[in-house]
Tab-separated table of C-alpha atoms in Angstrom:
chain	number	residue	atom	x	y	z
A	1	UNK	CA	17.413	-0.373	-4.553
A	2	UNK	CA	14.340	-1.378	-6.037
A	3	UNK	CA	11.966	1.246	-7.447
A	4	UNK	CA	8.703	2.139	-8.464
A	5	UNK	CA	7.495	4.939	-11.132
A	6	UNK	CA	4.424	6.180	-12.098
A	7	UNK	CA	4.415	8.880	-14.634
A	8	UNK	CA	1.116	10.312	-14.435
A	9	UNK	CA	0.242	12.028	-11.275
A	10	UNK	CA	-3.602	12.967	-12.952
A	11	UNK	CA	-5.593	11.515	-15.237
A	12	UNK	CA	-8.574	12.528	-16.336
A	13	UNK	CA	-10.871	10.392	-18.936
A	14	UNK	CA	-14.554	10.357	-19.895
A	15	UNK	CA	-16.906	7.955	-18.668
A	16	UNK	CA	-16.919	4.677	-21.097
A	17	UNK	CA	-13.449	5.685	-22.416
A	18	UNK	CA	-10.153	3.088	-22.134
A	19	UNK	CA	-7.792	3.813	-19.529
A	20	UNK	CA	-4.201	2.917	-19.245
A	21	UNK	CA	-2.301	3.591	-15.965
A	22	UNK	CA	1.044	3.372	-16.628
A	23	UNK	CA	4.070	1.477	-14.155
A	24	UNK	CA	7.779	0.834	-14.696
A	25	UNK	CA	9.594	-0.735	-11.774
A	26	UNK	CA	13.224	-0.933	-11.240
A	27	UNK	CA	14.173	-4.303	-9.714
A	28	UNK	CA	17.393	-6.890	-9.721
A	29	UNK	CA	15.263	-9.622	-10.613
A	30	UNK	CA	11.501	-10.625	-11.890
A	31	UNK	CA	9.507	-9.038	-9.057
A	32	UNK	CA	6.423	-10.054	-7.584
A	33	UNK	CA	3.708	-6.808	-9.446
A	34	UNK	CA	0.813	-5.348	-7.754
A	35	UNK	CA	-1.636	-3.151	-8.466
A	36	UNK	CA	-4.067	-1.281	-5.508
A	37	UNK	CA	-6.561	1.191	-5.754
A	38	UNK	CA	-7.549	3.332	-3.025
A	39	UNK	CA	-10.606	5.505	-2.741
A	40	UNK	CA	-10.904	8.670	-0.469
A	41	UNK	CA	-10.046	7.588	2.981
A	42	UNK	CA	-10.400	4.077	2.492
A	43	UNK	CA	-7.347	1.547	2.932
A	44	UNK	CA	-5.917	-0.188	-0.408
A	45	UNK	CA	-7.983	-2.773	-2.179
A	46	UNK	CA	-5.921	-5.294	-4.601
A	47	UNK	CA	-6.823	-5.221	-8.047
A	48	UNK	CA	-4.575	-7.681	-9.231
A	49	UNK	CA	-0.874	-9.169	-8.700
A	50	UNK	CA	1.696	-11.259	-11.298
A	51	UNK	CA	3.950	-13.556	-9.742
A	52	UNK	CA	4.798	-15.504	-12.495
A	53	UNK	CA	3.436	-16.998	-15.865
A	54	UNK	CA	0.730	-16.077	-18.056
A	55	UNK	CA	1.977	-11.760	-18.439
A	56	UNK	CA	-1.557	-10.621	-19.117
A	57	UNK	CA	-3.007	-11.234	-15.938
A	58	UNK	CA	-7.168	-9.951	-15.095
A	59	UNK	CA	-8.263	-8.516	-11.788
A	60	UNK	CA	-11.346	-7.465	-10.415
A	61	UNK	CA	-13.578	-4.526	-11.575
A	62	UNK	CA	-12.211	-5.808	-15.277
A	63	UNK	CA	-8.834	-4.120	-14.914
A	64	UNK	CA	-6.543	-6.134	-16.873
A	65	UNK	CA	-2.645	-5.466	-16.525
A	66	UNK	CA	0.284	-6.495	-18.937
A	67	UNK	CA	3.973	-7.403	-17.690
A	68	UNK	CA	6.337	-6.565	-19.957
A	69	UNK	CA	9.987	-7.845	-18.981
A	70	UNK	CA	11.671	-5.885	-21.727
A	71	UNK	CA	10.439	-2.582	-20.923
A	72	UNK	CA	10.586	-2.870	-16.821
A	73	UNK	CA	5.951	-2.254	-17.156
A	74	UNK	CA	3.251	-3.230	-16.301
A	75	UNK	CA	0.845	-0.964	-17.068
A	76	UNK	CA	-3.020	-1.234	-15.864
A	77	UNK	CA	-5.870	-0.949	-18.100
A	78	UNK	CA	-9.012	-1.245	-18.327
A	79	UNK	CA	-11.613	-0.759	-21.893
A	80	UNK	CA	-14.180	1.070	-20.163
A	81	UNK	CA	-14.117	3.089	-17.223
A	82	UNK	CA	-17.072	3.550	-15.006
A	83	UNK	CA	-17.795	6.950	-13.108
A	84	UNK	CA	-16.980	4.619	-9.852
A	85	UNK	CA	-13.739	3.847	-10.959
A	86	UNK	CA	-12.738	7.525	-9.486
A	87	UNK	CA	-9.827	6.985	-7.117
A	88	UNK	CA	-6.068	6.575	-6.525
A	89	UNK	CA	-4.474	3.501	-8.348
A	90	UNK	CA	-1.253	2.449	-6.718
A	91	UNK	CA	1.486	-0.009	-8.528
A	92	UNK	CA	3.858	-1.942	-6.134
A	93	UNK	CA	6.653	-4.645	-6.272
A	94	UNK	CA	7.995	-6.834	-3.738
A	95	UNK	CA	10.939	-9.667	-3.468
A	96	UNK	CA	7.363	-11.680	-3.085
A	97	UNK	CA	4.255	-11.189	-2.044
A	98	UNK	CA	5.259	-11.611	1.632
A	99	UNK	CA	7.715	-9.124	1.801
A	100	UNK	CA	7.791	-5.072	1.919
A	101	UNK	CA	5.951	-3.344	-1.088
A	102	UNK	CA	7.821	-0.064	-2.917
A	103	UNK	CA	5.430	2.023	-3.989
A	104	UNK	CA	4.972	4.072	-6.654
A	105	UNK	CA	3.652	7.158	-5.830
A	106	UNK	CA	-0.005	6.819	-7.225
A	107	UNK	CA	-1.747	8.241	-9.737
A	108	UNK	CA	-5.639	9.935	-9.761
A	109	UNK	CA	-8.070	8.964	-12.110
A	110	UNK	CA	-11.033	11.323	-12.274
A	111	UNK	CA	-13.900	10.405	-14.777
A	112	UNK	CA	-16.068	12.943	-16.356
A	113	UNK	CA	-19.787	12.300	-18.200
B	1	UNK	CA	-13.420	-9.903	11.560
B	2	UNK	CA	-13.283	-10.425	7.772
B	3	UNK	CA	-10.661	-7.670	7.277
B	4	UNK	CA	-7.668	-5.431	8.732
B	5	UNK	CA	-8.807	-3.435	11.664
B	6	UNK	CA	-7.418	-0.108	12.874
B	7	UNK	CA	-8.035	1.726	15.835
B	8	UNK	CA	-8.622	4.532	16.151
B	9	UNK	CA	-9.371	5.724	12.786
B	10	UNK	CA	-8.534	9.686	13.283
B	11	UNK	CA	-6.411	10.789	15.815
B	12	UNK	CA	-5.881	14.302	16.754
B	13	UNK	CA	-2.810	14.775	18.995
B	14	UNK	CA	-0.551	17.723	20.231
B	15	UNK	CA	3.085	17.492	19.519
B	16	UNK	CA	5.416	16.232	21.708
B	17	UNK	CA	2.495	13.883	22.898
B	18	UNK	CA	2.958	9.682	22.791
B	19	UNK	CA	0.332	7.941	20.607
B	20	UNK	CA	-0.873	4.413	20.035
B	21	UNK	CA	-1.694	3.033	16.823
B	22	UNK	CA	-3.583	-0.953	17.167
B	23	UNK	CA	-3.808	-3.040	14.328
B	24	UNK	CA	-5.707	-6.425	14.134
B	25	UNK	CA	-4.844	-8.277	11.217
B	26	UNK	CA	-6.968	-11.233	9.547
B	27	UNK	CA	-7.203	-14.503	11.393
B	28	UNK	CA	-4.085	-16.864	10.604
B	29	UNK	CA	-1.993	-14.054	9.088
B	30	UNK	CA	1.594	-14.731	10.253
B	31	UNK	CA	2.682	-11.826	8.392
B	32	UNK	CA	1.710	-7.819	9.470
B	33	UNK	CA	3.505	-4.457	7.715
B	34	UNK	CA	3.006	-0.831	9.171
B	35	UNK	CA	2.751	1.556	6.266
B	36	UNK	CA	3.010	5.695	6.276
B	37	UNK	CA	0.999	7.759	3.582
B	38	UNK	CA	1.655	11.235	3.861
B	39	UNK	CA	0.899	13.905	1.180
B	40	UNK	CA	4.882	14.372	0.429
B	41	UNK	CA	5.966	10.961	0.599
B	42	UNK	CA	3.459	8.609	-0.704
B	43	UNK	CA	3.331	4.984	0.611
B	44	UNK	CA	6.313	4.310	2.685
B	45	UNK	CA	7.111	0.705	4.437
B	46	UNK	CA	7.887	1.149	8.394
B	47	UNK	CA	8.468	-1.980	9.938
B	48	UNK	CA	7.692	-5.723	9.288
B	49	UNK	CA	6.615	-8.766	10.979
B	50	UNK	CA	6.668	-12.463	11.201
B	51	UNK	CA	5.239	-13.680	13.774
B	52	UNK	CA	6.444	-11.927	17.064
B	53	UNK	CA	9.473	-11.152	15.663
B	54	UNK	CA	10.402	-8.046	13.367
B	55	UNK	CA	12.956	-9.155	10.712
B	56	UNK	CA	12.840	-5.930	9.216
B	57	UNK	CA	12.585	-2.388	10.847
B	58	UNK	CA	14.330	-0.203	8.027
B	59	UNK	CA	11.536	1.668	7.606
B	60	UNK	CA	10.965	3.312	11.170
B	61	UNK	CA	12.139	6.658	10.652
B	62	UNK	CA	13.833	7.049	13.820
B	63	UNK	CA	13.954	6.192	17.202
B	64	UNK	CA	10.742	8.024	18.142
B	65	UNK	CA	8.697	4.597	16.636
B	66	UNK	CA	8.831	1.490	17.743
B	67	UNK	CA	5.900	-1.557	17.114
B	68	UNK	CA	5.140	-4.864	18.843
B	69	UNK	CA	3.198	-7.450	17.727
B	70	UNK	CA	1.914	-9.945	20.587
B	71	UNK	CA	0.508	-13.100	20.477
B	72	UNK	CA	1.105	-13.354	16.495
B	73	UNK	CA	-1.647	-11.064	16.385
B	74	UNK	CA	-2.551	-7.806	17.567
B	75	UNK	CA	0.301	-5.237	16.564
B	76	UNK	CA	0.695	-1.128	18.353
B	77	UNK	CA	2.564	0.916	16.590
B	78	UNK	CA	3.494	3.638	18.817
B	79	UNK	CA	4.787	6.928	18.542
B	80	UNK	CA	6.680	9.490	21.043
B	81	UNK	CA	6.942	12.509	21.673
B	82	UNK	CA	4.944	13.254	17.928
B	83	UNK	CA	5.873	15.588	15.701
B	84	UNK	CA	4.253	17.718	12.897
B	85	UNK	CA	5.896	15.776	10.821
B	86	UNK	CA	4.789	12.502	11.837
B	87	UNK	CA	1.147	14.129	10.256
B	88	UNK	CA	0.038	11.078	8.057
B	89	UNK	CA	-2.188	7.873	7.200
B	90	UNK	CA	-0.873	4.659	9.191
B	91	UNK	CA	-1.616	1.553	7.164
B	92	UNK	CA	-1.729	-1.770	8.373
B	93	UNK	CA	-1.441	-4.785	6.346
B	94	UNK	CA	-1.442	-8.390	6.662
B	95	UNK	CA	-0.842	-11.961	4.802
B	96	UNK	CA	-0.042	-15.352	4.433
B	97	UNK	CA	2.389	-17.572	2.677
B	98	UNK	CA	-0.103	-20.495	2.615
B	99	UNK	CA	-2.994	-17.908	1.498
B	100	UNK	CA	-2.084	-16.638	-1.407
B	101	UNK	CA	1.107	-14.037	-0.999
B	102	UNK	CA	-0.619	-11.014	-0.870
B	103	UNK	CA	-0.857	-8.481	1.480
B	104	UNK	CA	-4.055	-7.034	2.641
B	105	UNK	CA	-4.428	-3.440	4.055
B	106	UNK	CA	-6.613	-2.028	6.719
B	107	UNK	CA	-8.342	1.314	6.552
B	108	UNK	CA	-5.700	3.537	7.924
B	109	UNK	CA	-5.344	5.738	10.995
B	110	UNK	CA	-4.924	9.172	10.267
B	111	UNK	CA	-3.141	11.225	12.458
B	112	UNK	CA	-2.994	14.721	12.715
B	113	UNK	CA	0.017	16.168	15.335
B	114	UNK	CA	-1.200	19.699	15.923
């Protein structure tokens, strides 16, 4: 069965600083990659998605995310985090983008000054 | 509406009480998902549909759930005789083949079984 980890529960960085979120998926084949963020009680917004092609793909907010076939990733980053960028950051993968998502289980980003 | 609706968005029940959970997904979305998020679980897929019909309902964790979806639209998730347990955020999602294979989540309904 397909799965979805996310090492770091917590991360905390300071404002301005890189951040790198980090995914590895377990999957039989090339899965479609997503990446949400959620802030407090809000639903999931999609920051980006790979399907196929290009491996470096950009989102919104300029988070950027690399897959990485050989090493099952495809870890989120972004060069400067803004204090707004506070939330939970999900990574998923589906069969496609119109079937069920596995989640990871998320991890927090705080930002300090 | 531009987005996912949910209804209601907090819902305070007592256990062993049935609750209704409405989703309205975007306009033309063939394609709607119920989601759990619960503090123990994370993000967990319930039940999925295309169109009317629900190819895939692996995720309902037992018979207590069920969801329809009428109309290719509006979809109720509903919930009987609750359980503390069943404590959680309900997510809704939606999407399209022809738009872009993504899925697109509503706000959540978060229920509280007391």
């Amino acid at each position: 069965a397909q799965s979805v980890t996310q090492p770091d529960i917590h991360i905390t960085v300071s404002e301005g600083a890189s951040l790198e979120l980090r995914c590895n998926y377990s999957y039989g084949a090339t899965p479609y990659l997503f990446w949400y963020v959620q802030s407090p009680g809000q639903g999931l917004q999609l920051l980006l998605k790979y399907f196929s092609g290009d491996t470096l793909v950009q989102g919104i907010k300029g988070f950027e995310a690399e897959f990485k076939r050989s090493q099952s990733s495809f870890n989120l980053r972004k060069p400067s985090v803004h204090w707004s960028d506070a939330a939970e950051y999900f990574c998923a993968v589906g069969l496609s983008g119109n079937t069920p998502l596995v989640f990871g289980k998320g991890t927090r980003l705080s930002v300090i000054a | 509406g531009a987005g996912v609706s949910q209804s209601p968005s907090n819902k305070v029940t007592e256990k062993g009480k049935d609750v209704e959970l409405r989703c309205d997904p975007i306009s033309g979305h063939t394609a709607l998902y119920w989601y759990r998020q619960s503090l123990g679980q994370g993000l967990e897929f319930l039940i999925y549909f295309q169109g009317n019909s629900a190819p895939d309902k692996s995720g309902l964790p037992s018979d207590r759930f069920s969801a329809e979806r009428t109309g290719g639209s509006v979809s109720t998730l509903t919930i009987q005789r609750t359980q503390q347990e069943d404590s959680a955020v309900y997510l809704c999602a939606s999407g399209s083949r022809t738009l872009g294979e993504t899925q697109y989540f509503g706000p959540g309904t978060r229920l509280l079984v007391l």
